[in-house]
Amino acid sequence: MANVLVVNAHPLSAEDSQTVTILDTFIEAHQASHPEDVFTMLDLYYTDLPEIDGDLLLAWKSLQKGTDFTELSSVQQEKVRVFNEFTDQFLASEKIVIANALWNLNIPTKLKAWFDTINVAGKTFGYTAEGPTGLITDKKALHIQSSGGTYNGQDFSAQYVKGILNFIGITDFDSIYIEGADYDPARAPEIMAAAKEKAKSLAAQF
């Protein structure tokens, strides 16, 4: 049995989103082949996701100086608690699925905020004499992304997602890029069919 964390960074449903359509295809196929796995769905656009702000920065600075958690303001305590919950949720999962669309050549801001919660010194990466090193070596990840044009995974978003996961130690990484359906609508059915087949294939071994 494995805990599967699904991070959905798209606000629309499968009816209106290529990303979510392929995500749903993957989940259905994975549940069929791995019925013992436990899924946790994290819909970022319907989640109170903490963003790094002045309260968090000052709270972390105080904690680093030795201030007791109970001495932080009530607002700071709550923000630190919620931030840590997302970090702990990630740490408790063996398999990570991230789904988003490419918007303006980058990841959605909600997804960036989530990545901040898992990019934590001392928990997901550490510092050595040779530089930073990833601490998360026991997880696998899948990135599902749709884009109107074709970038072959070389866009900023795809590179960022893979780069951050590699940085914290995750090298068991697969991707499904749904590209070009908006640029060439005539090929949209073919593009979606290929993405669904890849999703089903990866689901069986993920």
Short mmCIF file of C-alpha atoms in Angstrom, two decimals:
data_model
loop_
_atom_site.label_atom_id
_atom_site.label_comp_id
_atom_site.label_asym_id
_atom_site.label_seq_id
_atom_site.Cartn_x
_atom_site.Cartn_y
_atom_site.Cartn_z
CA MET A 1 0.00 0.00 0.00
CA ALA A 2 1.17 3.51 -0.80
CA ASN A 3 -0.15 6.97 -0.05
CA VAL A 4 -0.75 8.89 -3.27
CA LEU A 5 -0.93 12.68 -3.05
CA VAL A 6 -2.69 14.25 -6.03
CA VAL A 7 -1.95 17.96 -6.38
CA ASN A 8 -4.49 19.42 -8.80
CA ALA A 9 -3.52 22.96 -9.77
CA HIS A 10 -6.37 23.56 -12.20
CA PRO A 11 -9.63 25.30 -11.19
CA LEU A 12 -11.82 23.67 -13.85
CA SER A 13 -13.39 20.23 -14.13
CA ALA A 14 -12.58 17.54 -16.68
CA GLU A 15 -15.43 18.82 -18.83
CA ASP A 16 -13.48 22.02 -19.50
CA SER A 17 -9.86 21.02 -18.88
CA GLN A 18 -7.53 18.76 -20.83
CA THR A 19 -5.28 18.56 -17.77
CA VAL A 20 -8.03 17.30 -15.48
CA THR A 21 -9.34 14.90 -18.13
CA ILE A 22 -5.96 13.16 -18.26
CA LEU A 23 -5.57 13.37 -14.48
CA ASP A 24 -8.92 11.61 -14.03
CA THR A 25 -7.91 8.98 -16.58
CA PHE A 26 -4.70 8.31 -14.67
CA ILE A 27 -6.45 8.10 -11.29
CA GLU A 28 -9.10 5.69 -12.57
CA ALA A 29 -6.49 3.43 -14.18
CA HIS A 30 -4.21 3.55 -11.14
CA GLN A 31 -7.03 2.68 -8.75
CA ALA A 32 -7.89 -0.29 -10.94
CA SER A 33 -4.32 -1.63 -10.96
CA HIS A 34 -3.38 -0.58 -7.40
CA PRO A 35 -6.61 -0.85 -5.38
CA GLU A 36 -4.64 -0.95 -2.13
CA ASP A 37 -3.21 2.57 -2.60
CA VAL A 38 -4.79 5.43 -0.66
CA PHE A 39 -5.45 8.67 -2.54
CA THR A 40 -5.43 12.16 -1.03
CA MET A 41 -6.83 14.83 -3.33
CA LEU A 42 -5.46 18.34 -2.93
CA ASP A 43 -7.35 20.80 -5.13
CA LEU A 44 -5.24 23.92 -4.78
CA TYR A 45 -7.88 26.32 -6.07
CA TYR A 46 -10.30 25.15 -3.39
CA THR A 47 -7.75 24.98 -0.58
CA ASP A 48 -6.66 27.65 1.88
CA LEU A 49 -3.04 27.48 0.80
CA PRO A 50 -0.53 29.59 2.76
CA GLU A 51 1.73 31.97 0.89
CA ILE A 52 5.05 33.19 2.21
CA ASP A 53 4.42 36.66 3.61
CA GLY A 54 5.70 38.99 6.31
CA ASP A 55 4.09 37.01 9.12
CA LEU A 56 5.74 33.76 8.06
CA LEU A 57 9.13 35.33 7.38
CA LEU A 58 9.23 37.02 10.79
CA ALA A 59 7.96 33.87 12.50
CA TRP A 60 10.67 31.72 10.93
CA LYS A 61 13.31 34.28 11.81
CA SER A 62 12.14 34.30 15.43
CA LEU A 63 12.09 30.50 15.63
CA GLN A 64 15.62 30.32 14.20
CA LYS A 65 16.75 32.64 16.98
CA GLY A 66 15.32 30.27 19.58
CA THR A 67 11.97 31.90 20.24
CA ASP A 68 9.43 29.39 21.53
CA PHE A 69 6.53 28.69 19.19
CA THR A 70 4.05 29.79 21.87
CA GLU A 71 5.68 33.21 21.95
CA LEU A 72 4.74 33.93 18.34
CA SER A 73 1.61 35.95 17.68
CA SER A 74 -1.60 33.96 17.20
CA VAL A 75 -1.59 34.90 13.51
CA GLN A 76 1.98 33.71 13.09
CA GLN A 77 1.30 30.47 14.95
CA GLU A 78 -1.66 29.66 12.72
CA LYS A 79 0.24 30.41 9.50
CA VAL A 80 3.23 28.32 10.57
CA ARG A 81 0.93 25.47 11.63
CA VAL A 82 -0.93 25.43 8.31
CA PHE A 83 2.30 25.71 6.30
CA ASN A 84 3.78 22.77 8.21
CA GLU A 85 0.65 20.69 7.62
CA PHE A 86 1.24 20.81 3.86
CA THR A 87 4.89 19.88 4.35
CA ASP A 88 3.93 16.93 6.56
CA GLN A 89 1.26 15.81 4.10
CA PHE A 90 3.88 15.67 1.37
CA LEU A 91 6.37 13.82 3.57
CA ALA A 92 3.73 11.20 4.44
CA SER A 93 3.11 10.36 0.76
CA GLU A 94 5.08 7.87 -1.31
CA LYS A 95 3.68 8.87 -4.71
CA ILE A 96 3.09 12.42 -5.92
CA VAL A 97 0.93 13.42 -8.89
CA ILE A 98 1.01 17.06 -9.98
CA ALA A 99 -1.39 18.39 -12.61
CA ASN A 100 -1.51 21.87 -14.10
CA ALA A 101 -1.91 23.82 -17.31
CA LEU A 102 0.82 26.00 -18.78
CA TRP A 103 -0.29 29.59 -18.27
CA ASN A 104 1.81 32.43 -19.66
CA LEU A 105 4.79 30.08 -19.95
CA ASN A 106 4.80 29.22 -16.26
CA ILE A 107 3.11 27.29 -13.46
CA PRO A 108 -0.03 28.67 -11.77
CA THR A 109 0.66 30.83 -8.71
CA LYS A 110 -1.24 28.36 -6.53
CA LEU A 111 1.17 25.62 -7.52
CA LYS A 112 4.16 27.85 -6.75
CA ALA A 113 2.72 28.43 -3.26
CA TRP A 114 2.40 24.67 -2.76
CA PHE A 115 5.96 24.06 -3.93
CA ASP A 116 7.10 26.54 -1.29
CA THR A 117 5.61 24.27 1.38
CA ILE A 118 7.64 21.26 0.23
CA ASN A 119 10.91 23.08 -0.43
CA VAL A 120 11.99 23.26 3.21
CA ALA A 121 15.57 23.23 4.46
CA GLY A 122 16.14 20.51 7.01
CA LYS A 123 13.06 18.56 5.91
CA THR A 124 13.25 18.05 2.16
CA PHE A 125 16.78 19.26 1.46
CA GLY A 126 19.90 19.96 3.47
CA TYR A 127 23.18 21.81 3.18
CA THR A 128 26.57 20.12 2.99
CA ALA A 129 30.11 21.33 2.37
CA GLU A 130 29.52 20.60 -1.32
CA GLY A 131 26.24 22.51 -1.42
CA PRO A 132 22.54 21.65 -1.05
CA THR A 133 21.44 18.03 -1.29
CA GLY A 134 17.98 16.50 -1.61
CA LEU A 135 16.65 14.45 1.29
CA ILE A 136 13.61 12.94 -0.45
CA THR A 137 14.84 9.78 -2.14
CA ASP A 138 11.95 7.43 -1.40
CA LYS A 139 9.20 8.99 -3.53
CA LYS A 140 8.15 8.89 -7.15
CA ALA A 141 6.41 11.70 -9.02
CA LEU A 142 4.28 12.23 -12.11
CA HIS A 143 3.73 15.60 -13.75
CA ILE A 144 0.68 16.10 -15.99
CA GLN A 145 0.58 19.35 -17.95
CA SER A 146 -1.43 20.69 -20.86
CA SER A 147 -0.47 23.55 -23.16
CA GLY A 148 -2.01 25.06 -26.25
CA GLY A 149 1.30 25.03 -28.10
CA THR A 150 4.08 22.46 -28.34
CA TYR A 151 7.17 22.77 -26.16
CA ASN A 152 8.27 19.13 -25.75
CA GLY A 153 8.70 19.61 -22.01
CA GLN A 154 11.20 22.43 -22.47
CA ASP A 155 8.93 25.24 -21.25
CA PHE A 156 9.65 27.03 -17.97
CA SER A 157 6.81 25.26 -16.17
CA ALA A 158 7.84 21.70 -17.01
CA GLN A 159 11.48 22.48 -16.28
CA TYR A 160 10.60 24.13 -12.96
CA VAL A 161 8.49 21.22 -11.73
CA LYS A 162 11.14 18.66 -12.65
CA GLY A 163 13.94 20.88 -11.34
CA ILE A 164 12.38 21.45 -7.92
CA LEU A 165 11.56 17.77 -7.49
CA ASN A 166 15.10 16.80 -8.50
CA PHE A 167 16.48 19.43 -6.12
CA ILE A 168 14.77 17.83 -3.13
CA GLY A 169 15.90 14.37 -4.21
CA ILE A 170 13.10 12.93 -6.36
CA THR A 171 14.61 11.37 -9.48
CA ASP A 172 11.92 8.74 -10.12
CA PHE A 173 9.97 11.11 -12.35
CA ASP A 174 7.56 10.69 -15.25
CA SER A 175 5.57 13.21 -17.24
CA ILE A 176 2.57 13.48 -19.53
CA TYR A 177 2.55 16.61 -21.68
CA ILE A 178 -0.69 17.30 -23.55
CA GLU A 179 0.52 19.75 -26.16
CA GLY A 180 -0.76 21.44 -29.31
CA ALA A 181 -4.50 20.75 -29.15
CA ASP A 182 -5.34 24.46 -29.19
CA TYR A 183 -2.78 25.27 -31.88
CA ASP A 184 -4.06 22.49 -34.13
CA PRO A 185 -7.68 21.70 -33.14
CA ALA A 186 -8.00 19.13 -35.92
CA ARG A 187 -5.44 16.98 -34.09
CA ALA A 188 -7.02 17.47 -30.65
CA PRO A 189 -8.76 14.05 -30.57
CA GLU A 190 -5.50 12.35 -31.58
CA ILE A 191 -3.50 14.29 -28.98
CA MET A 192 -5.95 13.50 -26.19
CA ALA A 193 -6.15 9.83 -27.17
CA ALA A 194 -2.36 9.51 -27.02
CA ALA A 195 -2.27 11.24 -23.63
CA LYS A 196 -4.95 8.92 -22.26
CA GLU A 197 -3.03 5.86 -23.43
CA LYS A 198 0.16 7.13 -21.80
CA ALA A 199 -1.75 7.87 -18.59
CA LYS A 200 -3.12 4.33 -18.49
CA SER A 201 0.30 2.84 -19.21
CA LEU A 202 2.05 4.87 -16.51
CA ALA A 203 -0.75 4.18 -14.02
CA ALA A 204 -0.06 0.45 -14.17
CA GLN A 205 3.59 0.89 -13.10
CA PHE A 206 3.38 3.98 -10.91
#
